[in-house]
XYZ file of C-alpha atoms in Angstrom:
371
model
C -251.345 209.743 309.045
C -254.859 208.748 310.158
C -255.456 207.783 313.765
C -255.775 204.074 314.338
C -253.569 203.144 311.350
C -250.226 201.736 312.485
C -247.087 203.274 311.012
C -245.340 201.119 308.402
C -242.503 199.102 309.821
C -239.112 199.793 308.341
C -237.112 196.708 307.566
C -234.049 196.563 309.798
C -231.324 194.310 308.407
C -230.043 191.577 310.666
C -226.456 191.675 311.915
C -225.612 188.774 309.577
C -226.944 190.719 306.586
C -224.887 193.783 307.533
C -221.738 191.688 307.929
C -222.307 189.981 304.553
C -222.917 193.341 302.877
C -219.706 194.820 304.312
C -217.650 191.785 303.267
C -219.130 191.847 299.759
C -218.551 195.599 299.398
C -214.899 195.125 300.386
C -214.401 192.351 297.829
C -216.325 194.174 295.101
C -214.850 197.661 295.392
C -211.452 197.089 297.039
C -210.249 193.581 296.185
C -211.271 193.772 292.530
C -214.391 191.643 292.319
C -216.478 188.713 293.450
C -217.209 186.636 290.336
C -214.876 183.780 289.467
C -214.398 184.403 285.741
C -211.510 181.964 285.314
C -212.036 180.262 281.910
C -212.640 176.535 281.932
C -209.514 174.635 280.827
C -209.514 173.785 277.127
C -207.129 172.700 274.377
C -206.951 173.888 270.771
C -207.744 171.131 268.275
C -207.816 173.224 265.076
C -206.998 176.728 263.874
C -207.631 178.774 260.763
C -208.564 182.297 259.672
C -211.180 183.628 262.124
C -211.467 180.122 263.567
C -209.983 178.546 266.670
C -211.691 175.354 267.810
C -211.317 174.384 271.463
C -212.070 171.127 273.234
C -212.952 171.590 276.897
C -211.242 169.250 279.339
C -213.519 166.688 280.936
C -213.839 167.260 284.661
C -212.874 164.646 287.217
C -212.020 161.984 284.641
C -215.713 161.619 283.774
C -216.310 158.940 281.153
C -217.694 160.395 277.927
C -220.985 158.771 276.920
C -222.531 161.389 274.653
C -222.218 162.729 271.134
C -220.137 165.938 270.899
C -221.644 169.399 271.358
C -220.241 172.472 269.597
C -220.982 175.895 271.116
C -221.356 178.624 268.471
C -221.139 182.280 269.620
C -222.289 185.250 267.544
C -219.987 187.687 265.823
C -218.855 190.776 267.759
C -219.417 189.063 271.110
C -216.757 187.248 273.148
C -217.048 183.470 273.068
C -217.065 183.588 276.880
C -220.865 184.046 276.678
C -221.040 180.277 277.221
C -218.680 180.453 280.232
C -219.632 183.701 281.955
C -218.534 182.785 285.463
C -218.615 179.820 287.804
C -222.202 178.993 288.654
C -223.573 180.686 285.515
C -221.706 178.802 282.807
C -223.537 176.680 280.242
C -220.194 175.127 279.277
C -219.533 174.046 282.853
C -223.067 172.639 283.076
C -222.752 170.551 279.903
C -219.359 169.243 280.997
C -220.866 168.116 284.292
C -223.427 166.141 282.288
C -220.599 164.337 280.510
C -220.791 165.858 277.005
C -217.637 166.069 274.883
C -217.774 169.860 274.603
C -216.238 172.128 271.978
C -216.218 175.853 271.220
C -215.459 177.824 268.068
C -213.900 181.249 268.699
C -213.551 183.796 265.870
C -211.060 185.994 267.704
C -210.827 189.786 267.428
C -211.800 191.438 264.150
C -209.334 193.887 262.589
C -209.807 196.660 260.021
C -208.107 194.355 257.515
C -211.071 191.962 257.888
C -213.556 194.575 256.630
C -214.187 192.714 253.336
C -215.328 189.512 255.037
C -219.019 188.815 254.488
C -221.435 186.630 256.414
C -220.844 183.842 253.895
C -217.275 183.513 255.194
C -218.620 182.166 258.480
C -221.595 180.279 257.057
C -219.780 178.531 254.208
C -216.224 178.237 255.533
C -215.591 178.867 259.238
C -218.498 176.898 260.740
C -218.521 173.926 258.313
C -214.788 173.467 258.844
C -215.162 173.726 262.623
C -218.009 171.174 262.600
C -215.955 168.667 260.624
C -212.936 169.190 262.898
C -215.081 168.517 265.964
C -216.594 165.384 264.419
C -213.128 164.135 263.496
C -211.777 164.798 266.988
C -214.777 162.996 268.524
C -214.202 159.818 266.533
C -216.420 160.644 263.587
C -219.588 161.169 265.613
C -222.295 163.578 264.464
C -222.255 166.946 266.233
C -225.037 168.762 268.074
C -224.854 172.555 267.610
C -225.838 175.099 270.267
C -225.783 178.704 269.029
C -226.633 181.981 270.730
C -228.030 184.984 268.825
C -226.345 185.318 265.411
C -224.401 182.162 266.235
C -227.656 180.217 266.044
C -228.641 181.860 262.755
C -225.257 181.089 261.203
C -225.433 177.495 262.478
C -228.802 176.900 260.835
C -227.708 178.542 257.583
C -224.555 176.381 257.526
C -226.613 173.201 257.968
C -229.045 174.286 255.234
C -226.190 175.164 252.875
C -224.437 171.797 253.219
C -226.549 168.770 254.095
C -223.426 166.569 254.198
C -222.288 168.196 257.441
C -222.160 165.689 260.330
C -224.820 167.493 262.385
C -227.496 165.729 264.395
C -229.426 168.706 265.828
C -229.360 172.513 266.140
C -230.294 174.529 269.223
C -231.034 178.238 268.772
C -231.019 180.540 271.800
C -232.232 184.136 271.297
C -231.825 183.867 267.503
C -234.336 186.126 265.670
C -235.544 185.207 262.189
C -238.154 187.937 261.674
C -236.553 191.324 262.253
C -239.816 193.193 261.658
C -240.852 191.921 265.065
C -237.800 193.504 266.711
C -239.434 196.779 267.736
C -236.143 198.179 268.952
C -234.931 198.304 265.332
C -237.949 200.239 264.023
C -236.156 203.647 264.181
C -233.171 202.135 262.369
C -235.445 200.997 259.545
C -237.118 204.424 259.335
C -233.758 206.185 259.057
C -232.645 203.607 256.521
C -235.752 204.105 254.408
C -235.482 207.890 254.530
C -231.814 207.846 253.497
C -232.108 204.708 251.310
C -229.484 203.128 253.526
C -226.856 205.672 252.529
C -226.224 207.111 256.018
C -225.379 203.802 257.712
C -223.681 202.538 254.554
C -221.354 205.552 254.428
C -220.441 205.237 258.101
C -219.851 201.517 257.649
C -217.450 202.085 254.757
C -215.661 204.855 256.639
C -215.152 202.826 259.808
C -214.643 199.457 258.111
C -217.474 197.981 260.163
C -218.967 198.519 263.601
C -216.140 199.272 266.073
C -216.044 197.387 269.349
C -216.846 200.431 271.547
C -219.927 201.152 269.432
C -221.076 197.528 269.665
C -220.593 197.585 273.451
C -222.564 200.822 273.739
C -225.364 199.403 271.613
C -225.716 196.335 273.830
C -225.764 198.466 276.973
C -228.434 200.782 275.584
C -230.772 197.853 274.958
C -231.027 197.577 278.752
C -230.891 201.274 279.603
C -233.384 200.802 282.455
C -231.094 198.299 284.175
C -228.105 200.556 283.569
C -229.830 203.504 285.255
C -231.090 201.431 288.172
C -227.809 199.610 288.730
C -226.721 201.694 291.794
C -230.039 200.950 293.500
C -229.850 197.251 292.629
C -226.319 197.038 294.023
C -227.359 198.756 297.239
C -230.402 196.529 297.650
C -228.501 193.277 297.021
C -225.177 194.145 298.601
C -225.597 191.206 300.983
C -226.287 188.737 298.134
C -222.991 187.493 296.744
C -224.619 185.543 293.911
C -226.452 188.593 292.545
C -223.337 190.768 292.789
C -221.221 188.155 290.996
C -223.721 188.019 288.123
C -223.822 191.824 287.758
C -220.036 192.019 287.814
C -219.637 189.243 285.212
C -222.210 190.788 282.863
C -220.538 194.217 283.139
C -217.153 192.701 282.311
C -218.651 190.847 279.352
C -220.337 193.949 277.928
C -217.097 195.910 278.249
C -215.252 193.446 276.008
C -217.408 193.367 272.891
C -215.681 192.904 269.541
C -216.048 194.641 266.181
C -218.202 193.639 263.213
C -216.404 193.340 259.845
C -217.602 196.039 257.453
C -219.117 193.792 254.789
C -220.824 191.552 257.338
C -222.297 194.540 259.155
C -223.536 195.927 255.857
C -225.256 192.622 255.047
C -226.904 192.474 258.461
C -228.124 196.053 258.188
C -229.409 196.017 254.625
C -230.603 192.415 254.252
C -231.674 191.514 257.778
C -232.734 194.783 259.429
C -234.091 196.754 256.441
C -235.317 194.162 253.940
C -235.995 191.368 256.462
C -234.799 188.821 253.906
C -234.243 186.085 256.474
C -237.945 186.023 257.403
C -238.666 184.427 254.024
C -236.328 181.532 254.755
C -234.005 182.113 251.790
C -230.830 184.144 251.468
C -228.377 184.377 248.581
C -224.625 184.800 248.789
C -223.620 185.430 245.208
C -224.995 182.555 243.140
C -225.371 180.315 246.175
C -228.938 180.444 247.499
C -229.426 179.000 250.974
C -232.937 177.776 251.731
C -233.828 176.892 255.315
C -236.327 174.401 253.910
C -233.271 172.206 253.292
C -232.714 171.751 257.037
C -233.459 168.106 257.821
C -232.364 167.842 261.451
C -234.300 168.535 264.691
C -234.261 172.170 265.853
C -234.887 173.735 269.258
C -235.566 177.510 269.443
C -235.626 179.274 272.828
C -236.761 182.885 273.219
C -236.285 185.192 276.213
C -239.348 186.727 277.853
C -237.663 190.130 278.251
C -235.424 190.066 275.178
C -235.727 193.312 273.179
C -233.093 192.253 270.620
C -234.739 188.909 269.882
C -238.373 188.920 271.024
C -240.013 185.541 271.426
C -242.180 185.961 268.314
C -239.093 186.823 266.228
C -237.288 183.725 267.521
C -240.221 181.342 267.092
C -240.794 182.547 263.507
C -238.153 180.001 262.503
C -240.746 177.222 262.865
C -242.472 178.485 259.696
C -239.245 178.180 257.716
C -238.371 174.537 258.465
C -240.980 172.330 256.724
C -238.570 169.403 256.389
C -237.112 169.385 259.886
C -238.302 166.234 261.699
C -238.942 168.311 264.818
C -239.065 172.031 265.643
C -239.438 172.603 269.362
C -240.274 176.096 270.655
C -239.632 177.191 274.239
C -239.743 180.412 276.275
C -237.456 181.177 279.215
C -237.037 184.168 281.531
C -234.370 186.758 280.835
C -233.142 189.276 278.334
C -230.772 188.697 275.434
C -227.847 187.465 277.543
C -229.871 186.461 280.582
C -231.856 183.812 278.702
C -228.552 182.090 277.921
C -226.688 182.491 281.167
C -228.824 184.265 283.752
C -229.406 182.961 287.251
C -232.701 181.366 286.174
C -231.195 179.686 283.093
C -230.188 176.506 284.929
C -233.799 175.487 285.634
C -235.233 176.784 282.333
C -233.030 177.276 279.257
C -230.420 174.720 280.274
C -233.100 172.191 281.205
C -234.702 172.561 277.755
C -231.291 172.127 276.113
C -230.477 169.101 278.301
C -233.674 167.330 277.314
C -233.301 168.146 273.624
C -229.653 167.084 273.401
C -230.362 163.815 275.163
C -233.298 162.988 272.879
C -231.171 163.500 269.777
C -227.910 162.074 271.076
C -226.745 159.690 268.349
C -224.266 158.038 270.710
C -226.982 157.253 273.247
C -229.264 155.966 270.486
C -226.540 153.633 269.184
C -225.855 152.456 272.727
C -229.548 151.682 273.245
C -229.749 149.722 269.981
C -226.721 147.682 270.951
C -228.292 146.891 274.326
């Protein structure tokens, strides 16, 4: 060290920080955890194959003065993505704002479900769930909020059936141009070299993508965070909020579900390899769904650090909706899950959703006209 240059000062934690870190370490490693992952109370209003529709209980007897909102998760991911843990729960947030809130849950996928294609959800599960929610809410039009594939399926369902009682669609981390997903480039190369036979053969053998493989795939998309996790834990051991978020995300990733064989095959061949969705049209048998038929407002939010759904892949949807009265594009911090339910989501993603839902709330509009 050169003379005259003071030595760098090492940060010495305060006694309060040390006490907090010790208490958090005890709760995290000995008592079983910090995050409160107790599900919000809800009642079942409808059931069917691969479809259970829940209505969340209003908190504190709050008077309902909004049109209903239906949360739509993707396939192969637990529906708890919208209710990760207390403090980072979009469902809890929307309930506090007074929305009649609903959730469709597909349940676990078995080997016997391997012949189910994407059209099962787009043309049957979601339309039925939407109509059940509208019926339960007194016939009001529904606002859809979908994450990842849940957003894609929501938009396809609305395009396929314009009689659905839907007033708006919100897409969070939903890619529509898979050529822009650089993470999938090696998958496309392998697919082109083997003409899709390698993945197709494995898919037929396994009957889809097994849950452990799906969980591993999600974890590998954030391999840097996985490797640095011990250092992050050590650095933030005094911060209970950070530790709760890490714990909740780990628990979520460990409980991924399987993809049905036929659905996984469609996603691989038609979305990843051919990039069919980027053109705005997709055919299921003789039924051609054209996103140009969407005639409701759409909000699309992309995550700044999302490698599974980069912002440009998410915002591509604006080119496919010429007849939507409004297509709003936003960017929020976070990766694929973080943009939905990260610690910064409350002041970014959720704020965008709040504003959009309120602007297109049919109940509020009717109330204003009456006044």
